[in-house]
PDB file of C-alpha atoms in Angstrom:
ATOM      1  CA  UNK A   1      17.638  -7.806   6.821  1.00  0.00           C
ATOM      2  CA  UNK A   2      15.873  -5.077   8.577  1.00  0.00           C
ATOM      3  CA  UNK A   3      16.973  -6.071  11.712  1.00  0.00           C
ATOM      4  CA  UNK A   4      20.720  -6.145  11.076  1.00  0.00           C
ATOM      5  CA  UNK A   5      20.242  -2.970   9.860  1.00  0.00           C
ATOM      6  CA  UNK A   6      18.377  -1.685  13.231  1.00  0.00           C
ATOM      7  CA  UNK A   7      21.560  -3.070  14.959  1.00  0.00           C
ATOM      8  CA  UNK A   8      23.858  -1.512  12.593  1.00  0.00           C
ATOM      9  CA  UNK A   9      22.318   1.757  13.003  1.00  0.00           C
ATOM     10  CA  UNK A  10      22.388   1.459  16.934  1.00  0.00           C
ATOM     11  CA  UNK A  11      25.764  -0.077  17.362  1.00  0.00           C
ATOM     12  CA  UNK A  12      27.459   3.653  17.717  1.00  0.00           C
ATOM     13  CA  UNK A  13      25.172   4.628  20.271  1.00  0.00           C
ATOM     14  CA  UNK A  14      24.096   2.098  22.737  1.00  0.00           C
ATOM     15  CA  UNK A  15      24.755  -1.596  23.477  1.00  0.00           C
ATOM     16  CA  UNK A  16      21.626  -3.271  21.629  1.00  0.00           C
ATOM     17  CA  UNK A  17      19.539  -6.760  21.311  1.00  0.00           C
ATOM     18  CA  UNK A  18      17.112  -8.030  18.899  1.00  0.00           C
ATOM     19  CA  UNK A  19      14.031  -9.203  21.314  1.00  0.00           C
ATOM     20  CA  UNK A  20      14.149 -12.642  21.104  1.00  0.00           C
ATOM     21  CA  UNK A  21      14.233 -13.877  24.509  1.00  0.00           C
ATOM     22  CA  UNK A  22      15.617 -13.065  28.281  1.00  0.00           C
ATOM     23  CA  UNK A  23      18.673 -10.388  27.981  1.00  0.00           C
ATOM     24  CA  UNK A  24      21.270 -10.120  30.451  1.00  0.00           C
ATOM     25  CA  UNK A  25      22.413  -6.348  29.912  1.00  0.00           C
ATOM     26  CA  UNK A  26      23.732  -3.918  32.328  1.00  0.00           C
ATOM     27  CA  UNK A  27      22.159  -0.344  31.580  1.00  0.00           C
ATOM     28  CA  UNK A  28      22.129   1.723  29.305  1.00  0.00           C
ATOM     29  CA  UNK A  29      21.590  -0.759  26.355  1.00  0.00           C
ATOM     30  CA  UNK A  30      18.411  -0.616  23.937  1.00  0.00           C
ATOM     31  CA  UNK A  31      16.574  -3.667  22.956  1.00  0.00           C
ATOM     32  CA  UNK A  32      14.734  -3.570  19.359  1.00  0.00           C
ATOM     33  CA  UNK A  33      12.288  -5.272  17.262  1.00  0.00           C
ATOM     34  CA  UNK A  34      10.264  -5.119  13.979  1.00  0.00           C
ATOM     35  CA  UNK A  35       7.026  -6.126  13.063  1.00  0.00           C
ATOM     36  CA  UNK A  36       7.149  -6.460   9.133  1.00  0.00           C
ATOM     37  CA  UNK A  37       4.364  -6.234   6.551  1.00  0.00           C
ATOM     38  CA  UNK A  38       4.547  -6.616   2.859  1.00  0.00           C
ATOM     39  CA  UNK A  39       3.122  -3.503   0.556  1.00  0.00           C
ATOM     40  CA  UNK A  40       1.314  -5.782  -2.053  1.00  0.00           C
ATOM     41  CA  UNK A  41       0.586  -4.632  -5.355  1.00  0.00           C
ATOM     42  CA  UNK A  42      -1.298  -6.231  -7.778  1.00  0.00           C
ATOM     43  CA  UNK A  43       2.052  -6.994  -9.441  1.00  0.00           C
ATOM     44  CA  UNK A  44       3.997  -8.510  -6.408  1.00  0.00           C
ATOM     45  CA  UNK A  45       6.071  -6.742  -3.057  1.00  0.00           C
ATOM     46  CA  UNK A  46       6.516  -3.459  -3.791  1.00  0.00           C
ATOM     47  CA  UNK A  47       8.785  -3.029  -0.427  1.00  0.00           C
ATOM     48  CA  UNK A  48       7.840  -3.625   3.137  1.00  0.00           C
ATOM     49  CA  UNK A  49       6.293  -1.813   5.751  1.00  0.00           C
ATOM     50  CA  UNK A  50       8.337  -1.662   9.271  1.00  0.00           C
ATOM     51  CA  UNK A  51       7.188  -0.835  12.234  1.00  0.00           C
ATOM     52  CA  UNK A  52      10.165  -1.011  14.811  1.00  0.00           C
ATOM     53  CA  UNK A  53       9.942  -0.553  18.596  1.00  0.00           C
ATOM     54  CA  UNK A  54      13.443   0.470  20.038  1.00  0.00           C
ATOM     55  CA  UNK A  55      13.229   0.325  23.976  1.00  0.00           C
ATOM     56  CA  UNK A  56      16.174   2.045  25.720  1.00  0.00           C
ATOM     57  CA  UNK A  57      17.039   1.610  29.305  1.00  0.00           C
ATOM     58  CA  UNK A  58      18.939   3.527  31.345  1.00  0.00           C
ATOM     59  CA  UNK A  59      19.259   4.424  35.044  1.00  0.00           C
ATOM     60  CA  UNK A  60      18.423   8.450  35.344  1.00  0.00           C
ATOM     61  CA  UNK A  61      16.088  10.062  33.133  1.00  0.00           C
ATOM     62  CA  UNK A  62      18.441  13.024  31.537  1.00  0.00           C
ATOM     63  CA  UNK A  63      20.824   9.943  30.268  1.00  0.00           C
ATOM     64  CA  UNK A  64      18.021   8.087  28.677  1.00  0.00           C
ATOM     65  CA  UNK A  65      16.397  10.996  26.911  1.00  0.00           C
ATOM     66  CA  UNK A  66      19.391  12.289  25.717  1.00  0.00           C
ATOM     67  CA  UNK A  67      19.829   8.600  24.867  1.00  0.00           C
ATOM     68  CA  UNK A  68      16.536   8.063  22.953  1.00  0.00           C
ATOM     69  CA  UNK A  69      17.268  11.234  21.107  1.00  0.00           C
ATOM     70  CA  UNK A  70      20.166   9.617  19.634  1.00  0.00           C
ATOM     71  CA  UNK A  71      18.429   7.001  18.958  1.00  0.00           C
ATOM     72  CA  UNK A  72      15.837   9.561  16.679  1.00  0.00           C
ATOM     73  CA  UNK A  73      18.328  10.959  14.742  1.00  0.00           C
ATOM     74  CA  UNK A  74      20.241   8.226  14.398  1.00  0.00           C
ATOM     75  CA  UNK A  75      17.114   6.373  12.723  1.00  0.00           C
ATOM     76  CA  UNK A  76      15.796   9.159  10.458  1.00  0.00           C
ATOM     77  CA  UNK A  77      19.324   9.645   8.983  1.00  0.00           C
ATOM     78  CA  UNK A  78      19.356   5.944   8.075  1.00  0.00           C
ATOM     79  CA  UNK A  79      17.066   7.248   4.992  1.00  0.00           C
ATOM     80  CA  UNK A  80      18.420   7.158   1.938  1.00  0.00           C
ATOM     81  CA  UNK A  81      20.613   4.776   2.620  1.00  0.00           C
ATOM     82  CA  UNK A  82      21.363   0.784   2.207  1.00  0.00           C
ATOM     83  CA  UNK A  83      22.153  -0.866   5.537  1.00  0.00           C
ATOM     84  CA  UNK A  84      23.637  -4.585   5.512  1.00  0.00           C
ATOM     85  CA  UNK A  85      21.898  -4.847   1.643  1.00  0.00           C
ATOM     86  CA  UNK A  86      18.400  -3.262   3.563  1.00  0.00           C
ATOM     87  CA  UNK A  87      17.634  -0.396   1.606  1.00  0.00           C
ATOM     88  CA  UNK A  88      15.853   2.477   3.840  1.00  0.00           C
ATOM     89  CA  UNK A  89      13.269   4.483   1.917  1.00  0.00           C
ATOM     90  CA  UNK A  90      12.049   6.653   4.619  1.00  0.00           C
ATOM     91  CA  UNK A  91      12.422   6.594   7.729  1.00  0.00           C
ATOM     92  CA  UNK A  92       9.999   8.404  10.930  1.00  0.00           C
ATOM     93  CA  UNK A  93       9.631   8.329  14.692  1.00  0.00           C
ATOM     94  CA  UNK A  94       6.296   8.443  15.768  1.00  0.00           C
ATOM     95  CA  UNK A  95       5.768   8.398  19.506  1.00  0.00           C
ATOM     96  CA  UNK A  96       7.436   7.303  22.794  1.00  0.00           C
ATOM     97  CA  UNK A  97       5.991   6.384  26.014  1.00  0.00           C
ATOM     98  CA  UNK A  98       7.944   6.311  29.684  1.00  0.00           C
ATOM     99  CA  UNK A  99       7.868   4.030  32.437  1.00  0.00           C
ATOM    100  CA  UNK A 100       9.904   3.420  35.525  1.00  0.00           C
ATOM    101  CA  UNK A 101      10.794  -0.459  36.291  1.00  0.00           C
ATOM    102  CA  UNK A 102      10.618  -1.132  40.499  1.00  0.00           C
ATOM    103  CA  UNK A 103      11.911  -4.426  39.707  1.00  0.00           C
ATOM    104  CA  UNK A 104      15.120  -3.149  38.542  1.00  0.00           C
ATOM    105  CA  UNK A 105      15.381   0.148  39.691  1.00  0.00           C
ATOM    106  CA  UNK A 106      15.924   1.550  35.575  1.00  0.00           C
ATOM    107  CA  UNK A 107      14.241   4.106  33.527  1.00  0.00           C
ATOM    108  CA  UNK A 108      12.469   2.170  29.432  1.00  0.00           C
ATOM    109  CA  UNK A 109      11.445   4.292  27.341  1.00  0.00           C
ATOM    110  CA  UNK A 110       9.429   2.857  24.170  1.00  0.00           C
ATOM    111  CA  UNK A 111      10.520   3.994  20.552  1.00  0.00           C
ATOM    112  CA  UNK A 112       8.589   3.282  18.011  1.00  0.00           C
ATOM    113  CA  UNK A 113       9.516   4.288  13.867  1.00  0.00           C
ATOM    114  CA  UNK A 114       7.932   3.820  10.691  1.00  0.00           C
ATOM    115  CA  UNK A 115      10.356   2.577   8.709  1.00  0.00           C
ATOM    116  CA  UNK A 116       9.381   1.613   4.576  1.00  0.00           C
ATOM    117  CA  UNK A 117      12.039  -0.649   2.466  1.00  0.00           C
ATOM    118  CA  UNK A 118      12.897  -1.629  -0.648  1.00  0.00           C
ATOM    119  CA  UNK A 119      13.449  -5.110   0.781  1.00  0.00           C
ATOM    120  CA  UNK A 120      13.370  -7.245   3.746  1.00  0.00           C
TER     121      UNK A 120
ATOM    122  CA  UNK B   1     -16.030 -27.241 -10.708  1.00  0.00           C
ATOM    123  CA  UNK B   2     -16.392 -23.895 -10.176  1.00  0.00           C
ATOM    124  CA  UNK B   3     -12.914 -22.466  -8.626  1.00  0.00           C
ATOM    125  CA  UNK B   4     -12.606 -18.604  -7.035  1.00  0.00           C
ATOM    126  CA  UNK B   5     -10.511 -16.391  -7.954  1.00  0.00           C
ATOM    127  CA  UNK B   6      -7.306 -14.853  -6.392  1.00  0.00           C
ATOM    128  CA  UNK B   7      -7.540 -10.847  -6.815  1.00  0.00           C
ATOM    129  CA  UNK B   8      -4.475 -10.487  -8.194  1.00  0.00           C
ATOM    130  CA  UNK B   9      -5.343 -12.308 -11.021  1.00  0.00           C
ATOM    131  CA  UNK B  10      -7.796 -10.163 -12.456  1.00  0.00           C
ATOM    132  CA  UNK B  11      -6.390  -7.364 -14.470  1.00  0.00           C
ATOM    133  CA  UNK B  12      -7.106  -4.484 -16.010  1.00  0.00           C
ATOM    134  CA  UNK B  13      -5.298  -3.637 -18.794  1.00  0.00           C
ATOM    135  CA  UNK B  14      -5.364  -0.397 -20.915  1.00  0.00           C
ATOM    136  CA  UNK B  15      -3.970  -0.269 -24.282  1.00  0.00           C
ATOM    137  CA  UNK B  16      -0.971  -2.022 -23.871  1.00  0.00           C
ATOM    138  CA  UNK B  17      -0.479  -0.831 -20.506  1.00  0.00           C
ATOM    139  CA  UNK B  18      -1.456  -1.827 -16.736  1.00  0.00           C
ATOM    140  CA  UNK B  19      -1.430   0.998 -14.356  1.00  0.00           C
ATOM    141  CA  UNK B  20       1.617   0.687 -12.488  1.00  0.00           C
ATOM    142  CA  UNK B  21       1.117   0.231  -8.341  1.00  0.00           C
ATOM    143  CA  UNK B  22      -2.085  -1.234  -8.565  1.00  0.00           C
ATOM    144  CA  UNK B  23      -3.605  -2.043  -5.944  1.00  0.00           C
ATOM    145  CA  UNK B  24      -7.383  -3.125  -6.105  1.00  0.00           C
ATOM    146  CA  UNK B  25      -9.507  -3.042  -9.359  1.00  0.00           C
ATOM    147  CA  UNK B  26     -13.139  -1.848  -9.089  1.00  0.00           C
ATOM    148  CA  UNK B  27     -15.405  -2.684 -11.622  1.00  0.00           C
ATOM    149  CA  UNK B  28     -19.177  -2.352 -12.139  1.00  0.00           C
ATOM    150  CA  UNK B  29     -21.236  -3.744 -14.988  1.00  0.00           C
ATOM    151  CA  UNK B  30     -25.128  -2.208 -14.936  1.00  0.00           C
ATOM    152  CA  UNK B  31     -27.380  -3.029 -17.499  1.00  0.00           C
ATOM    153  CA  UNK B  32     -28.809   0.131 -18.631  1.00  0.00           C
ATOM    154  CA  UNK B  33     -33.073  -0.367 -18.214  1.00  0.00           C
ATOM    155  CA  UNK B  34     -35.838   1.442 -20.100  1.00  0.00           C
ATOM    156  CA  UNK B  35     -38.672   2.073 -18.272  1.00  0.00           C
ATOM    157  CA  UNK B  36     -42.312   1.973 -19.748  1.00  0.00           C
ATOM    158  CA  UNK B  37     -45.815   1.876 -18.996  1.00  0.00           C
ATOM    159  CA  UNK B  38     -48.926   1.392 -21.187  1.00  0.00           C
ATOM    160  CA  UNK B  39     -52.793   1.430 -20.438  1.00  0.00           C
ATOM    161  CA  UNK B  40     -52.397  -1.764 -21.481  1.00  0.00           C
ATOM    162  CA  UNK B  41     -50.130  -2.826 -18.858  1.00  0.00           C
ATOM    163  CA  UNK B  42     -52.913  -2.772 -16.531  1.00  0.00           C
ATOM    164  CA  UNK B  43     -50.673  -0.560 -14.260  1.00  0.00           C
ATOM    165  CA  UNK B  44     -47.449  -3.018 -14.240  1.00  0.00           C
ATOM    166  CA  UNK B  45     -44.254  -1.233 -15.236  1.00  0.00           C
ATOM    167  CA  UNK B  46     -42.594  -3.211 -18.419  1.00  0.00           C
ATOM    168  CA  UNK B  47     -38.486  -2.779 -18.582  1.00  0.00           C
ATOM    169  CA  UNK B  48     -36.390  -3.616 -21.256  1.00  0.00           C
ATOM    170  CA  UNK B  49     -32.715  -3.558 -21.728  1.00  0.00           C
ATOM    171  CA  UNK B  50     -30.867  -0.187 -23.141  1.00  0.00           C
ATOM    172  CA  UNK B  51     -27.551  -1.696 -23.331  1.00  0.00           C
ATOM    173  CA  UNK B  52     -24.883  -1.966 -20.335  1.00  0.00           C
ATOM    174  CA  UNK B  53     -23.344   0.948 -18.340  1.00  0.00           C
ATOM    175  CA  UNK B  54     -19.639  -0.101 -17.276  1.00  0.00           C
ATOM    176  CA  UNK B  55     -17.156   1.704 -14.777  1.00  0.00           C
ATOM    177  CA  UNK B  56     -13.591   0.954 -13.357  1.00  0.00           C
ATOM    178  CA  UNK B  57     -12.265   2.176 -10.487  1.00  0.00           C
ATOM    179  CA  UNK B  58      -8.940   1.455  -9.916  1.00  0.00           C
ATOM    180  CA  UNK B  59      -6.990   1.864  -6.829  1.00  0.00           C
ATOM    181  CA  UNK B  60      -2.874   2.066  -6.691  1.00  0.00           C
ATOM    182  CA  UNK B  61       0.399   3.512  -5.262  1.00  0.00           C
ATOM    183  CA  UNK B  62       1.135   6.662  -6.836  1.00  0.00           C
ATOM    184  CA  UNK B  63       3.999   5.893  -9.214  1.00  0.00           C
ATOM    185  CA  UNK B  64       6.457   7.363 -10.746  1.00  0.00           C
ATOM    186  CA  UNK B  65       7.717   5.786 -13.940  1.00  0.00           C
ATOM    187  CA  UNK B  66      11.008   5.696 -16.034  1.00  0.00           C
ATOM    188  CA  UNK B  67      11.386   5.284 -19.766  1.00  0.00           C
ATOM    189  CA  UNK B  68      12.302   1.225 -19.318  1.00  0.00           C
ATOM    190  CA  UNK B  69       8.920   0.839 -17.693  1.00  0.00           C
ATOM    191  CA  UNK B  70       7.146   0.951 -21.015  1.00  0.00           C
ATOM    192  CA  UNK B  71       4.132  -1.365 -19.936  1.00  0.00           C
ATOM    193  CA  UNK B  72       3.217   0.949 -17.005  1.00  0.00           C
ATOM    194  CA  UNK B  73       0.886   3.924 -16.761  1.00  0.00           C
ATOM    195  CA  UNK B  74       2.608   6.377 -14.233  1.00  0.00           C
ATOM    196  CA  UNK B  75       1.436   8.933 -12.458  1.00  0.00           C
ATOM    197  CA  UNK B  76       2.092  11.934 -15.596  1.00  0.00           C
ATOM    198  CA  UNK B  77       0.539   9.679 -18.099  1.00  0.00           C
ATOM    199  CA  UNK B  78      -2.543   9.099 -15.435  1.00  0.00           C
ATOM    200  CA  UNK B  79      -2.756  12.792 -15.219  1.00  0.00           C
ATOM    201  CA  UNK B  80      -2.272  13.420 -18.572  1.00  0.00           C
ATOM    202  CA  UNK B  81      -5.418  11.023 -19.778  1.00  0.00           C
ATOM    203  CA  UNK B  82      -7.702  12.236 -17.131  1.00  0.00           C
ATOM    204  CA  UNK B  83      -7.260  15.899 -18.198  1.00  0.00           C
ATOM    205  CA  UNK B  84      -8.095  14.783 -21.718  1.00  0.00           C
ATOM    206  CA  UNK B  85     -10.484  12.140 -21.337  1.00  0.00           C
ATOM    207  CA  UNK B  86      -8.489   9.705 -23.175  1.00  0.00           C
ATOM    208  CA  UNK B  87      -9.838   6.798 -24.562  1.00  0.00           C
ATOM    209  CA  UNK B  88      -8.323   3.478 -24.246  1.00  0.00           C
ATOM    210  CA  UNK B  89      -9.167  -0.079 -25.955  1.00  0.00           C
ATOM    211  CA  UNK B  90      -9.111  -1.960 -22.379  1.00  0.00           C
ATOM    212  CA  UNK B  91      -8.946  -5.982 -21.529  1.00  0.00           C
ATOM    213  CA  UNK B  92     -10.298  -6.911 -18.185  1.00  0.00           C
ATOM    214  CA  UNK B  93     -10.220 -10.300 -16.421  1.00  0.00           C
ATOM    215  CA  UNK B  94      -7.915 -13.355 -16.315  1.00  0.00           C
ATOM    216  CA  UNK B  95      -4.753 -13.524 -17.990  1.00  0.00           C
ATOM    217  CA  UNK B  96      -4.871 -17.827 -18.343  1.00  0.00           C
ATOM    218  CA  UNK B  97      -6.126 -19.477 -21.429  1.00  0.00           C
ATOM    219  CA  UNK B  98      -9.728 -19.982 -21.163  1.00  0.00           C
ATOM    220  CA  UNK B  99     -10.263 -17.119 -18.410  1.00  0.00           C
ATOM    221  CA  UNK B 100     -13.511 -14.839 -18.803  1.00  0.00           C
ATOM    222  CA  UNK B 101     -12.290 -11.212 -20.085  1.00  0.00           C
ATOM    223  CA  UNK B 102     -14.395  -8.143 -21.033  1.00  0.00           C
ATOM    224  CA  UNK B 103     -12.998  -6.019 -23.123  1.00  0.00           C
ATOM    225  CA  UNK B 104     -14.282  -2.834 -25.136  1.00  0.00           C
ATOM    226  CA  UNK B 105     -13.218   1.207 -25.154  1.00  0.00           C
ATOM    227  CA  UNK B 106     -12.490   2.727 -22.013  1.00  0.00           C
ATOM    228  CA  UNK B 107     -12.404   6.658 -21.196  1.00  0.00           C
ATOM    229  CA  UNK B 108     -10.501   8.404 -18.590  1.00  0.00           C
ATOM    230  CA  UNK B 109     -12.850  10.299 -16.345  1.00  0.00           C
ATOM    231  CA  UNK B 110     -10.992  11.496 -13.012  1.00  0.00           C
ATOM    232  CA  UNK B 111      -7.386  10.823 -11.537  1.00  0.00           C
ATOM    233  CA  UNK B 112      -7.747  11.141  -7.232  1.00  0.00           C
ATOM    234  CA  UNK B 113      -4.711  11.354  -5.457  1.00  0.00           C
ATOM    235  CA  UNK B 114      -4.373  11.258  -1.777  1.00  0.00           C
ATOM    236  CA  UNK B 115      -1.056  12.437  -0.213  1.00  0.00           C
ATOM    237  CA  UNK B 116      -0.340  12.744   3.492  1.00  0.00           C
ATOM    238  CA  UNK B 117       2.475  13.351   5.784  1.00  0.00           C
ATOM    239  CA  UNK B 118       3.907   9.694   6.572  1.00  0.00           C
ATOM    240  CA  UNK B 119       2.263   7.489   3.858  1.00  0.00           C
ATOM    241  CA  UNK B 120       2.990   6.124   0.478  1.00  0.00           C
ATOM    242  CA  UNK B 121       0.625   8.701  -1.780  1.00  0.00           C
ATOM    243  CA  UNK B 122      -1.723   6.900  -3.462  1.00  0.00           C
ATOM    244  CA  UNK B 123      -4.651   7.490  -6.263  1.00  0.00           C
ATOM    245  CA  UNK B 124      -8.039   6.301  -7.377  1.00  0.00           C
ATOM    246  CA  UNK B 125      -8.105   6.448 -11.305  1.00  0.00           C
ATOM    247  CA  UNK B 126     -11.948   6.157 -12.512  1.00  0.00           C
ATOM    248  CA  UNK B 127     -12.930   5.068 -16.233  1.00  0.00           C
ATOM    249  CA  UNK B 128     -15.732   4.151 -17.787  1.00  0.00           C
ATOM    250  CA  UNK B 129     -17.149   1.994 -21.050  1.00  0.00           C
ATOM    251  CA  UNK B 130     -17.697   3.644 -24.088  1.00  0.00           C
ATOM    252  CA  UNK B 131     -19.646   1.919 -26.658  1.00  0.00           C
ATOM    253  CA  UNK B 132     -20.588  -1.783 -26.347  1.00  0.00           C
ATOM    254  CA  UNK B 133     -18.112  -4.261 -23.948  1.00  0.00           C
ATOM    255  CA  UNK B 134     -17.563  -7.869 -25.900  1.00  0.00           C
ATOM    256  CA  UNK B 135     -17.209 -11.239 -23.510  1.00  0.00           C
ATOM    257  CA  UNK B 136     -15.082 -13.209 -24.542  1.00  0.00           C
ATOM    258  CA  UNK B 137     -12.033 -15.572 -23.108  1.00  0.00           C
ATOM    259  CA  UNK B 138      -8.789 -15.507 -23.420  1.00  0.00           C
ATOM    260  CA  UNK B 139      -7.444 -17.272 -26.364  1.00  0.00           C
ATOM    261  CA  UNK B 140      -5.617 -20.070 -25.630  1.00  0.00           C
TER     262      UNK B 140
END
């Protein structure tokens, strides 16, 4: 699954969580999800459609760029290549957007990819 | 009762080959009008029928194809049959017993294809009738 594969990809770099509810994580760590679509052809899925949001946090700013930078190349390579049985077709970052948390004093910035498989 | 019908089930099918990645089937059926007007018409135009223009347009992934995939049209054997105008004897409609088909002689008129930096490349593949389309149903 596409997800597994997001983790797999990200394990190296950073401590990461799928979204799926309240995460305890000390910075930096990266938190990920995917919103999937099918590409429907008159004969069935042809392969899916990913779009993946990768948020890394991180206290100062030079650690988390350098951070989310990883992150980009990490991704990209992935193409090519089959991930926990996910097979990666291409894969493309496509913008990122900054913020500063008050709350918890930490630097997020917002991934997101572009990501097309053969399967889910 | 009359049911609708799910897209996917409609096909087009040329020869004895779909067009592989399709995505959306466009197809227009006319009926070709003669226009006439006599003194004795009392200044009311008469039409008649002149037969029936058809035209497919048919929307997919661009595709390449490998020898195994000998049902599929591919993107060199699109290209191919647009630069010659090939014709093709085509079945359109259902694929069930008893569903409403049209069938007749297709020719290839254009092949569109639309790449861009991030997306699947895709093409719009545009035929038309040639002679006289026959309705008919598929044979259970």
């Amino acid at each position: 699954m596409i997800l597994e594969a997001i983790g797999t990809i990200l394990n190296p770099i950073v401590d990461n969580y799928p979204l799926v509810g309240d995460i305890e994580a000390a910075p930096p760590f990266a938190v990920f999800e995917v919103q999937q679509r099918p590409i429907m052809t008159k004969a069935g899925i042809n392969g899916y459609s990913n779009t993946v949001f990768i948020t890394a946090v991180d206290i100062k700013i030079p650690a988390l760029m350098a951070l989310s930078q990883s992150i980009k190349t990490a991704i990209e390579a992935a193409a090519g290549y089959t991930i926990n049985g996910t097979t990666i077709l291409a894969a493309r970052f496509r913008e990122e957007n900054q913020r500063f948390d008050e709350q918890y004093q930490v630097n997020i910035n917002q991934l997101e990819f572009m990501i097309y498989t053969n399967n889910i | 009762m009359a049911n609708k019908v799910i897209g996917y089930n409609i096909a087009l099918k040329l020869g004895t080959k779909k067009i592989a990645g399709t995505t959306a089937d466009n197809f227009t059926t006319e009926g070709r009008r003669k226009e006439s007007i006599m003194k004795s018409d009392q200044g009311n135009k008469q039409y008649e029928n002149d037969g029936v223009n058809m035209t497919f347009s048919v929307q997919a992934f661009l595709m390449k194809t490998e020898v195994a995939d000998t049902g599929l049209m591919g993107i060199g054997d699109l290209r191919k049959a647009a630069a010659e105008n090939q014709t093709a004897a085509f079945v359109y409609g259902g694929e069930a017993s008893g569903d409403d088909i049209v069938t007749g002689t297709a020719m290839f008129l254009r092949v569109s294809e639309t790449s861009d930096s991030e997306n699947f490349a895709t093409v719009t593949i545009d035929l038309e009738l040639i002679g006289d389309p026959v309705f008919t149903t598929v044979a259970p």
